[in-house]
Coordinates of C-alpha atoms and ligand atoms in Angstrom, one line a residue:
M516 CA 71.6 38.2 58.2
N517 CA 71.7 38.0 62.0
Q518 CA 68.5 36.2 62.9
A519 CA 70.6 33.4 64.4
R520 CA 71.9 35.6 67.1
Y521 CA 69.9 35.3 70.3
S522 CA 70.7 36.8 73.6
L523 CA 69.5 35.3 76.8
E524 CA 68.5 38.7 78.1
L525 CA 66.3 39.3 75.1
V526 CA 64.7 35.9 75.4
R527 CA 63.9 36.6 79.0
D528 CA 62.5 40.1 78.3
V529 CA 60.3 38.8 75.5
A530 CA 59.0 36.0 77.6
R531 CA 57.8 38.5 80.2
R532 CA 55.7 40.4 77.7
R533 CA 51.9 40.1 77.3
T534 CA 50.2 42.2 74.7
F535 CA 46.4 42.1 74.6
A536 CA 43.2 44.1 74.0
I537 CA 39.8 44.1 75.6
I538 CA 37.0 43.5 73.2
S539 CA 33.4 44.2 74.1
H540 CA 30.1 45.8 73.1
P541 CA 29.7 49.4 74.5
D542 CA 28.7 49.5 78.1
A543 CA 29.6 45.9 78.9
G544 CA 32.3 47.2 81.2
K545 CA 35.6 47.6 79.2
T546 CA 36.6 50.9 80.8
T547 CA 35.8 49.7 84.3
L548 CA 37.9 46.5 83.7
T549 CA 40.8 48.5 82.2
E550 CA 40.8 50.7 85.2
K551 CA 40.9 47.8 87.7
L552 CA 43.7 46.1 85.7
L553 CA 45.7 49.3 85.9
L554 CA 45.1 49.6 89.6
Y555 CA 46.6 46.1 90.1
G556 CA 49.5 47.0 88.0
G557 CA 50.1 50.1 90.1
A558 CA 49.9 52.2 86.9
I559 CA 47.2 54.3 88.4
Q560 CA 46.6 54.9 92.1
M561 CA 42.9 55.9 92.2
A562 CA 39.7 54.3 91.0
G563 CA 38.0 56.7 88.7
T564 CA 41.1 57.8 86.8
V565 CA 40.3 56.0 83.5
K566 CA 36.6 56.7 83.8
A567 CA 37.2 60.4 84.3
R568 CA 39.4 60.3 81.2
K569 CA 36.7 58.5 79.2
S570 CA 34.2 61.3 79.9
S571 CA 36.6 64.3 79.5
R572 CA 39.6 63.0 77.6
H573 CA 39.7 66.4 75.8
A574 CA 40.9 68.0 79.0
T575 CA 44.3 66.4 78.9
S576 CA 44.8 65.3 75.3
D577 CA 46.0 67.5 72.5
W578 CA 44.2 65.4 69.8
M579 CA 41.9 66.6 67.1
E580 CA 39.2 69.2 67.3
V581 CA 36.6 66.7 66.5
E582 CA 37.6 64.8 69.5
K583 CA 37.5 67.9 71.6
Q584 CA 34.0 68.7 70.5
R585 CA 32.7 65.3 71.1
G586 CA 34.7 64.5 74.2
I587 CA 35.8 61.1 72.9
S588 CA 39.0 59.6 71.8
V589 CA 39.2 59.4 68.0
T590 CA 41.8 56.6 68.0
S591 CA 42.8 54.0 70.5
S592 CA 45.7 54.2 72.8
V593 CA 48.2 51.9 74.5
M594 CA 48.8 51.4 78.2
Q595 CA 51.9 49.7 79.5
F596 CA 52.2 48.5 83.1
D597 CA 54.0 45.9 85.1
Y598 CA 52.4 43.1 87.0
A599 CA 54.0 40.1 88.8
D600 CA 57.3 40.4 87.0
H601 CA 55.6 40.8 83.6
T602 CA 55.3 43.8 81.3
I603 CA 51.7 44.1 80.1
N604 CA 50.7 46.1 77.0
L605 CA 47.0 46.8 77.0
L606 CA 45.8 48.2 73.7
D607 CA 42.5 50.0 73.8
T608 CA 39.9 49.3 71.2
P609 CA 37.5 52.2 70.8
G610 CA 34.0 51.0 71.1
H611 CA 31.3 53.6 71.0
Q612 CA 30.5 55.9 68.1
D613 CA 34.3 56.1 67.7
F614 CA 34.3 52.6 66.3
S615 CA 36.5 52.6 63.2
E616 CA 39.0 50.6 61.2
D617 CA 41.5 51.3 63.9
T618 CA 39.4 49.2 66.3
Y619 CA 40.0 46.3 64.0
R620 CA 43.6 47.0 63.2
V621 CA 44.6 47.2 66.9
L622 CA 43.6 43.5 67.0
T623 CA 46.3 42.7 64.5
A624 CA 48.9 44.0 66.9
V625 CA 47.9 41.9 70.0
D626 CA 48.7 38.3 71.0
A627 CA 45.5 37.7 73.0
A628 CA 42.2 39.4 73.9
V629 CA 39.9 39.6 76.9
M630 CA 36.3 39.5 75.9
V631 CA 33.9 41.2 78.3
I632 CA 30.3 40.1 78.1
D633 CA 27.5 41.9 80.0
A634 CA 25.8 39.0 81.8
A635 CA 22.4 40.6 81.5
K636 CA 22.7 41.1 77.8
G637 CA 24.8 38.2 76.5
V638 CA 26.6 38.3 73.2
E639 CA 26.1 41.7 71.5
E640 CA 26.7 42.9 67.9
Q641 CA 30.0 44.7 68.3
T642 CA 31.5 41.7 70.1
I643 CA 30.5 39.5 67.2
K644 CA 32.3 41.8 64.8
L645 CA 35.4 42.0 66.9
L646 CA 35.6 38.3 67.5
D647 CA 35.4 37.7 63.8
V648 CA 38.6 39.9 63.4
C649 CA 40.3 37.9 66.2
R650 CA 39.5 34.8 64.3
L651 CA 41.5 35.9 61.3
R652 CA 44.6 35.3 63.4
A653 CA 43.2 32.7 65.7
T654 CA 43.9 35.0 68.7
P655 CA 43.4 33.3 72.1
I656 CA 40.4 34.8 73.9
I657 CA 39.8 35.0 77.7
T658 CA 36.2 35.6 78.5
F659 CA 35.0 37.7 81.4
V660 CA 31.3 37.5 82.1
N661 CA 30.7 40.8 83.9
K662 CA 28.0 42.4 86.2
M663 CA 27.2 39.3 88.2
D664 CA 26.1 41.7 90.9
R665 CA 23.0 42.5 88.8
E666 CA 20.0 40.4 87.9
V667 CA 21.4 38.7 84.9
R668 CA 20.8 35.7 82.7
E669 CA 21.5 32.1 83.7
P670 CA 25.2 31.3 83.4
L671 CA 24.6 28.1 81.5
A672 CA 22.4 29.9 78.9
L673 CA 25.1 32.5 78.6
L674 CA 27.8 29.9 77.9
E675 CA 25.5 28.3 75.3
E676 CA 25.0 31.6 73.6
I677 CA 28.7 32.3 73.5
E678 CA 29.4 28.9 72.0
S679 CA 26.7 29.0 69.4
V680 CA 26.9 32.7 68.3
L681 CA 30.6 33.2 68.6
R682 CA 31.5 29.6 67.5
I683 CA 34.1 29.1 70.3
D684 CA 34.2 26.4 72.9
C685 CA 33.8 27.6 76.5
A686 CA 35.7 26.2 79.4
P687 CA 34.4 27.7 82.7
I688 CA 37.2 28.3 85.1
S689 CA 35.0 29.7 87.8
W690 CA 31.3 29.3 88.4
P691 CA 29.1 32.0 89.9
I692 CA 27.0 31.4 93.0
G693 CA 23.8 33.4 92.8
M694 CA 23.4 36.7 91.1
G695 CA 22.3 40.3 91.8
K696 CA 21.6 40.8 95.5
R697 CA 22.2 37.2 96.2
F698 CA 25.5 37.0 94.4
R699 CA 27.7 35.1 96.9
G700 CA 30.9 34.7 94.9
V701 CA 32.5 32.3 92.4
F702 CA 33.7 28.8 92.9
D703 CA 37.1 28.3 91.5
L704 CA 36.8 25.0 89.7
R705 CA 40.5 24.4 89.4
H706 CA 41.5 25.1 93.0
D707 CA 38.3 23.7 94.5
R708 CA 37.6 26.8 96.6
L709 CA 35.0 29.6 96.8
L710 CA 36.0 33.2 96.5
R711 CA 33.4 35.0 98.5
F712 CA 31.9 38.2 97.0
T713 CA 32.1 41.4 98.8
A714 CA 30.9 44.6 97.2
G715 CA 33.0 47.7 97.1
E716 CA 34.0 49.8 94.2
E717 CA 37.2 51.1 95.7
R718 CA 38.7 47.8 96.7
I719 CA 42.1 47.4 95.2
G720 CA 41.5 43.7 95.4
D721 CA 44.1 42.4 97.8
P722 CA 43.5 38.7 97.7
E723 CA 43.0 38.8 101.5
D724 CA 40.2 41.2 101.0
S725 CA 38.0 38.4 99.6
E726 CA 37.5 35.4 101.8
L727 CA 38.6 32.1 100.3
I728 CA 36.7 29.0 101.5
E729 CA 38.6 25.8 100.6
G730 CA 36.7 22.8 99.4
L731 CA 33.1 22.2 98.4
S732 CA 32.3 20.2 101.5
N733 CA 33.7 22.9 103.9
P734 CA 31.2 23.3 106.8
R735 CA 31.8 27.1 106.6
L736 CA 29.8 27.1 103.4
D737 CA 26.8 25.6 105.3
L738 CA 27.2 28.2 108.0
L739 CA 27.4 31.1 105.6
F740 CA 24.9 30.1 103.0
P741 CA 22.4 27.7 104.6
D742 CA 19.8 28.4 102.0
E743 CA 22.0 28.1 99.0
V744 CA 24.6 25.5 99.9
A745 CA 22.7 22.5 98.5
A746 CA 22.2 24.2 95.1
L747 CA 25.8 25.4 95.1
R748 CA 27.1 21.8 95.5
H749 CA 24.7 20.6 92.9
D750 CA 25.7 23.3 90.4
V751 CA 29.4 22.9 90.9
D752 CA 29.1 19.1 90.6
L753 CA 27.1 19.4 87.5
I754 CA 29.3 21.9 85.8
R755 CA 32.4 19.9 86.6
H756 CA 30.9 16.9 84.8
A757 CA 29.1 18.6 82.0
S758 CA 31.5 21.4 80.9
T759 CA 34.5 21.2 78.6
P760 CA 37.7 21.1 80.6
F761 CA 40.3 23.8 80.0
D762 CA 42.9 22.8 77.4
L763 CA 45.8 25.2 77.0
R764 CA 46.5 24.1 73.4
E765 CA 42.9 24.6 72.3
F766 CA 43.0 28.1 73.9
L767 CA 46.2 29.0 72.2
A768 CA 44.7 27.9 68.9
G769 CA 41.8 30.2 69.4
R770 CA 39.3 27.4 69.6
Q771 CA 38.5 27.4 73.3
S772 CA 38.0 30.3 75.7
P773 CA 38.4 30.0 79.5
V774 CA 35.5 31.7 81.1
F775 CA 35.5 33.8 84.3
F776 CA 32.6 35.3 86.1
G777 CA 32.8 38.5 88.1
S778 CA 31.9 42.1 88.7
G779 CA 34.4 44.6 87.3
I780 CA 33.0 47.5 89.2
N781 CA 33.4 45.6 92.5
N782 CA 36.9 44.5 91.4
F783 CA 35.7 40.9 91.8
G784 CA 37.2 38.4 89.5
V785 CA 39.6 40.9 87.9
Q786 CA 42.8 39.5 89.4
E787 CA 42.0 36.1 88.0
I788 CA 41.9 37.7 84.6
L789 CA 45.4 39.1 85.1
Q790 CA 46.6 35.8 86.4
A791 CA 45.2 34.0 83.3
L792 CA 47.0 36.5 81.0
I793 CA 50.3 35.8 82.7
E794 CA 49.9 32.0 83.0
W795 CA 48.1 31.1 79.8
A796 CA 48.2 34.0 77.2
P797 CA 51.1 33.6 74.9
P798 CA 54.2 35.8 75.0
P799 CA 54.9 37.7 71.7
L800 CA 54.4 35.2 68.9
P801 CA 56.4 34.6 65.7
R802 CA 55.1 36.7 62.8
D803 CA 54.9 36.1 59.1
A804 CA 57.1 38.6 57.3
G805 CA 56.5 37.4 53.8
T806 CA 59.8 35.8 53.0
R807 CA 60.1 34.1 56.4
I808 CA 58.7 33.8 59.9
V809 CA 60.3 36.3 62.3
Q810 CA 61.0 34.9 65.8
P811 CA 60.4 37.4 68.6
A812 CA 63.7 36.9 70.3
E813 CA 65.8 37.4 67.2
A814 CA 68.5 40.1 67.7
Q815 CA 67.5 42.0 64.6
F816 CA 64.9 44.8 65.3
T817 CA 61.7 44.5 63.2
G818 CA 58.1 45.5 63.5
F819 CA 55.2 47.1 61.7
V820 CA 52.9 50.1 61.9
F821 CA 49.3 49.2 62.7
K822 CA 47.8 52.7 63.3
I823 CA 48.5 56.3 62.5
Q824 CA 47.4 59.1 64.8
A825 CA 47.3 62.5 63.2
N826 CA 48.9 64.9 65.5
M827 CA 47.2 68.1 66.0
D828 CA 49.3 70.9 64.6
P829 CA 47.9 71.2 61.1
K830 CA 50.9 73.3 60.1
H831 CA 53.2 70.4 60.6
R832 CA 51.2 67.5 59.3
D833 CA 52.9 65.6 62.1
R834 CA 51.8 62.0 62.7
I835 CA 52.4 59.4 65.3
A836 CA 52.8 55.9 63.9
F837 CA 51.9 53.2 66.4
F838 CA 54.5 50.5 65.9
R839 CA 54.4 46.9 67.2
V840 CA 57.9 45.6 67.8
C841 CA 58.1 42.0 66.4
S842 CA 61.7 41.2 67.3
G843 CA 65.0 42.6 68.5
R844 CA 65.4 45.6 70.8
Y845 CA 64.7 49.3 70.2
R846 CA 67.6 51.5 71.1
P847 CA 67.3 55.3 71.0
A848 CA 68.3 56.9 67.7
M849 CA 68.9 53.6 66.1
K850 CA 68.8 53.4 62.3
V851 CA 66.3 51.1 60.5
E852 CA 65.3 50.4 56.9
H853 CA 61.9 51.6 55.8
Q854 CA 61.1 48.7 53.6
R855 CA 58.3 50.1 51.4
I856 CA 60.3 53.1 50.2
G857 CA 63.7 51.5 50.5
R858 CA 65.2 54.2 52.7
E859 CA 67.1 54.4 55.9
M860 CA 65.3 56.1 58.8
K861 CA 66.6 57.2 62.2
L862 CA 64.3 56.4 65.0
G863 CA 64.6 59.5 67.1
N864 CA 61.7 61.0 69.1
V865 CA 60.1 57.7 69.9
M866 CA 57.5 57.3 72.7
T867 CA 56.4 54.6 75.0
F868 CA 52.8 54.9 76.3
M869 CA 52.3 54.4 80.0
A870 CA 48.9 54.3 81.6
N871 CA 48.7 58.0 82.0
E872 CA 51.7 59.5 80.4
R873 CA 54.0 59.2 77.4
V874 CA 57.7 58.9 78.0
A875 CA 60.6 58.8 75.6
S876 CA 61.3 55.2 74.8
Q877 CA 64.6 53.9 76.1
D878 CA 64.0 50.2 75.5
A879 CA 61.4 48.2 73.8
V880 CA 61.3 44.5 72.7
A881 CA 58.8 42.2 70.9
G882 CA 55.3 42.8 72.1
D883 CA 55.9 46.4 73.0
I884 CA 54.2 49.3 71.2
I885 CA 56.2 52.4 70.4
G886 CA 55.0 55.7 68.9
I887 CA 57.2 57.1 66.1
H888 CA 56.8 60.8 65.2
N889 CA 57.0 61.3 61.5
H890 CA 55.7 63.6 58.7
G891 CA 53.6 61.2 56.6
L892 CA 56.6 58.9 55.8
L893 CA 55.0 56.0 57.6
Q894 CA 51.7 54.3 56.5
I895 CA 49.7 51.5 58.1
G896 CA 51.2 48.2 57.3
D897 CA 54.8 49.5 56.8
T898 CA 57.6 47.3 58.0
L899 CA 60.8 48.7 59.6
S900 CA 63.7 46.5 60.1
E901 CA 67.5 46.5 60.6
G902 CA 68.4 45.8 57.1
E903 CA 66.7 42.6 55.9
A904 CA 64.0 43.0 53.3
L905 CA 60.8 41.9 55.2
S906 CA 57.1 42.8 54.9
F907 CA 54.8 41.8 57.8
K908 CA 51.5 40.3 56.8
G909 CA 48.1 40.4 58.4
I910 CA 47.3 44.1 58.8
P911 CA 44.3 44.2 56.5
Y912 CA 41.7 46.6 55.2
F913 CA 38.2 45.5 56.3
A914 CA 35.2 45.7 54.0
P915 CA 33.4 49.0 54.9
E916 CA 29.8 49.0 55.9
L917 CA 29.1 52.7 55.6
F918 CA 29.5 54.7 52.4
R919 CA 29.4 58.4 51.3
I920 CA 29.9 60.1 48.0
A921 CA 32.3 63.0 48.3
R922 CA 32.2 66.1 46.1
P923 CA 33.7 69.5 46.6
R924 CA 31.3 72.4 47.2
D925 CA 33.6 74.5 45.0
P926 CA 34.1 72.5 41.7
F927 CA 37.6 74.1 41.3
K928 CA 38.7 72.2 44.4
A929 CA 38.2 68.8 42.8
K930 CA 42.0 68.2 42.6
Q931 CA 42.6 69.1 46.3
L932 CA 39.8 66.8 47.3
Q933 CA 41.3 64.0 45.3
K934 CA 44.7 64.6 46.8
G935 CA 43.4 64.9 50.4
L936 CA 41.4 61.7 50.1
Q937 CA 44.3 59.9 48.5
E938 CA 46.6 60.9 51.4
L939 CA 44.0 60.2 54.1
G940 CA 43.3 56.9 52.4
E941 CA 46.9 56.0 52.5
E942 CA 47.1 56.9 56.2
G943 CA 44.2 54.6 56.9
A944 CA 41.7 57.2 58.1
I945 CA 39.2 56.2 55.4
Q946 CA 38.9 53.9 52.4
V947 CA 38.5 55.6 49.0
F948 CA 37.0 53.9 46.0
E949 CA 36.5 55.1 42.5
R950 CA 33.4 53.8 40.8
V951 CA 33.9 52.4 37.3
H952 CA 30.7 53.9 36.2
G953 CA 30.4 57.7 36.6
N954 CA 33.9 58.3 38.1
T955 CA 32.6 59.3 41.5
L956 CA 34.7 59.1 44.6
L957 CA 33.2 56.9 47.2
L958 CA 34.3 56.9 50.8
G959 CA 34.0 53.7 52.8
A960 CA 34.2 53.3 56.6
V961 CA 33.3 50.9 59.3
G962 CA 32.3 53.6 61.8
Q963 CA 30.4 56.9 61.3
L964 CA 33.1 58.9 63.1
Q965 CA 35.6 58.2 60.4
F966 CA 33.6 60.4 58.0
E967 CA 33.5 63.2 60.5
V968 CA 37.3 63.0 61.1
V969 CA 37.9 63.0 57.4
A970 CA 35.6 66.0 56.8
D971 CA 37.3 67.9 59.6
R972 CA 40.8 67.1 58.3
L973 CA 40.0 67.9 54.7
A974 CA 38.7 71.3 55.7
R975 CA 41.7 72.0 58.0
E976 CA 44.6 70.4 56.3
Y977 CA 43.6 70.6 52.6
K978 CA 41.2 73.6 52.7
V979 CA 38.4 71.6 51.0
D980 CA 34.9 72.0 51.9
A981 CA 33.1 68.9 50.6
I982 CA 29.6 67.6 50.5
Y983 CA 29.1 64.0 51.6
D984 CA 26.0 62.4 50.1
T985 CA 24.7 59.1 51.4
A986 CA 25.3 56.2 49.0
A987 CA 22.8 53.3 48.6
I988 CA 25.5 50.7 49.3
S989 CA 25.6 48.5 52.3
T990 CA 28.9 46.6 51.9
A991 CA 31.8 45.9 49.6
R992 CA 33.9 42.9 48.6
W993 CA 37.3 42.7 47.0
L994 CA 37.2 40.5 43.9
T995 CA 39.5 37.9 42.4
Y996 CA 38.8 36.1 39.2
P997 CA 39.8 32.6 38.1
D998 CA 40.5 33.8 34.5
E999 CA 40.3 36.7 32.1
A1000 CA 37.1 35.5 30.5
T1001 CA 35.2 35.3 33.8
R1002 CA 36.5 38.8 34.6
R1003 CA 35.2 40.3 31.4
N1004 CA 31.8 38.6 31.8
F1005 CA 31.5 39.6 35.4
E1006 CA 32.5 43.2 34.7
K1007 CA 30.1 43.4 31.7
E1008 CA 27.2 42.4 33.8
H1009 CA 28.0 44.3 36.9
T1010 CA 29.6 47.6 35.7
A1011 CA 27.2 49.7 37.9
S1012 CA 28.4 47.8 41.0
L1013 CA 32.1 48.0 40.3
A1014 CA 34.8 50.2 41.7
T1015 CA 38.6 50.2 42.3
D1016 CA 40.4 50.8 45.6
V1017 CA 43.4 53.1 46.0
D1018 CA 45.7 50.4 44.8
G1019 CA 43.6 49.6 41.7
N1020 CA 42.1 46.4 43.0
P1021 CA 38.5 45.6 41.8
V1022 CA 35.7 45.9 44.3
Y1023 CA 32.1 44.8 44.2
L1024 CA 29.6 47.2 45.8
A1025 CA 26.5 45.6 47.1
T1026 CA 23.2 47.5 47.7
N1027 CA 22.3 45.0 50.4
K1028 CA 23.3 41.6 51.9
Y1029 CA 20.7 39.8 49.8
N1030 CA 22.0 41.3 46.6
L1031 CA 25.5 40.2 47.6
Q1032 CA 24.4 36.7 48.4
V1033 CA 22.6 36.3 45.0
T1034 CA 25.7 37.5 43.1
M1035 CA 28.0 35.2 45.1
E1036 CA 25.7 32.3 44.4
R1037 CA 25.7 33.0 40.7
W1038 CA 29.4 33.5 40.4
T1039 CA 30.8 30.7 42.4
K1040 CA 34.3 30.9 40.8
V1041 CA 34.7 34.6 41.6
G1042 CA 36.4 35.3 44.9
F1043 CA 34.5 37.8 47.2
H1044 CA 36.9 38.9 50.0
T1045 CA 36.0 40.8 53.2
T1046 CA 39.6 41.8 53.9
R1047 CA 42.6 42.9 51.9
E1048 CA 46.2 43.3 53.1
H1049 CA 47.7 46.8 53.1
G1050 CA 49.8 47.6 50.1
Q1051 CA 48.9 44.3 48.6
R1052 CA 47.7 44.0 45.0
L1053 CA 45.3 41.1 44.8
E1054 CA 46.5 38.4 42.5
H1055 CA 44.1 37.5 39.7
A1056 CA 44.4 33.8 39.5
Ligands
G4P1206 P1 32.4 50.3 78.4 O1 33.7 50.9 78.6 O2 32.4 48.9 77.9 O3 31.5 51.2 77.6 O4 31.7 50.2 79.9 P2 32.0 50.9 81.2 O5 33.1 50.3 81.9 O6 31.9 52.4 81.0 O7 30.7 50.4 82.0 C1 29.4 50.7 81.6 C2 28.4 50.8 82.8 O8 28.4 49.6 83.4 C3 28.9 51.8 83.8 O9 27.7 52.4 84.4 C4 29.6 51.0 84.8 O10 29.7 51.6 86.1 C5 28.8 49.7 84.8 N1 29.5 48.5 85.2 C6 30.7 48.1 84.8 N2 31.0 46.9 85.5 C7 30.0 46.7 86.3 C8 29.7 45.6 87.2 O11 30.4 44.7 87.4 N3 28.5 45.7 87.8 C9 27.6 46.7 87.7 N4 26.4 46.6 88.4 N5 27.8 47.7 86.8 C10 29.0 47.7 86.1 P3 27.2 53.8 84.0 O12 26.0 54.1 84.9 O13 27.0 53.9 82.5 O14 28.4 54.7 84.3 P4 28.8 55.3 85.7 O15 27.9 56.3 86.1 O16 28.9 54.1 86.7 O17 30.2 55.8 85.5

């Protein structure tokens, strides 16, 4: 075992990495913020590049037909760029109708997240779901309250809502002065200065572009904002005394979020987010690999697959596995052990994803994401390492919220349907359950688009035309029992609600939340789980 070998160069390269995702409800401004971040990183030269891609991604991508028809990205992508001597990996979490399990899984591969809140709308549904997933790994969250150039809600009320709905402490780092047409800027509470707001979508955001006014008692404030200056001093004074001070340890533990106010579209407050990522967000963290914790600067190359992208040529069943490096250094054509199947694999044809192109990877260290071409050999959750038997944890399945019953239009195609669903299930495109009662195949997803992707791929790759009936189920829970007797009793009483997943684990299907709650209250000793690890068989205590 060579985990004791560290090289200074590797330690330094790892320390320079920041790997994060932006989480938000659709329309809060994720795409806009992504674009401005990439502009700072010099990864794109023109505003509008990412937005143009959002509306016509099909023009440049070779992804699936479904995506082409709907003009959306089926799965999320990765953008790497450099900023202030750091290498930043920004992982996109699809947010619109293309919300899927991938959205969740991407969050297992990051070390931090930026949460964008629309200041007019406050905390919205999808943000709540995504934050719950971040909480599984206590991911540190930086909050960006966006669209301050609009008529929005009171900043204090917004913070209160974030704290109560998302159950995370807020530490304001900046405080907005006015809003909408009277948005004057933000007061930087740490450095005691006002960053004056100037509108302008195309600003690249040179710090000199925005005027900085040092000190709350600066007479320039009286000159510039005669009507607002008294309120400004009062607000800043109040917030300084009343709000939680920023505490790095609390942030790193995922309990407290530093909050920034700004306007993404005007490139205002964006650089502060980048700065916070570099200063406060953690470099790649140690990861639990089952038998031990793997340190990011260990010499031995390790990592795991968190997402599979089907490549488009149906004749080749070619796949790209998105792989998070957890330690060591990737070298072209290196040999690694595929732990699940116990086989050696040569890593040729590996890609790094830059902001607007893919390039052949030459070098990747912990925190970086590489794309490995393969033909179905890799599944979500798979660990690759240089020899040592490891298995990274924390890449779960999430309880689906949408269900369909699949049956082939031609009854003679039942075998193909089963095979196709089995393989797509293993790949992570959809979850497949077999009901105990009636033997029907039930598909579970967290986003509607997952069904469309699966229907499309079944037709194309497996030549099965299937019918997808809606199922009167609203959610599922994985079950664990304290003993055999409880299992038998529970199963006897709930046969109609039971199913097994692809790995044979028992699952409870609930018709609605109330039904689930009642059952959970009656069977307090039975475990009802919202997530399950890939490839893991649940232990029955
Ligand atoms: P998303 O990826 O989270 O879905 O959001 P996106 O960035 O696409 O932004 C959603 C809408 O909000 C866009 O308007 C965008 O221009 C606008 N927006 C983003 N940041 C700000 C901001 O700071 N202030 C204001 N006033 N608007 C902002 P749209 O009309 O839907 O699209 P478009 O026509 O502008 O492209």
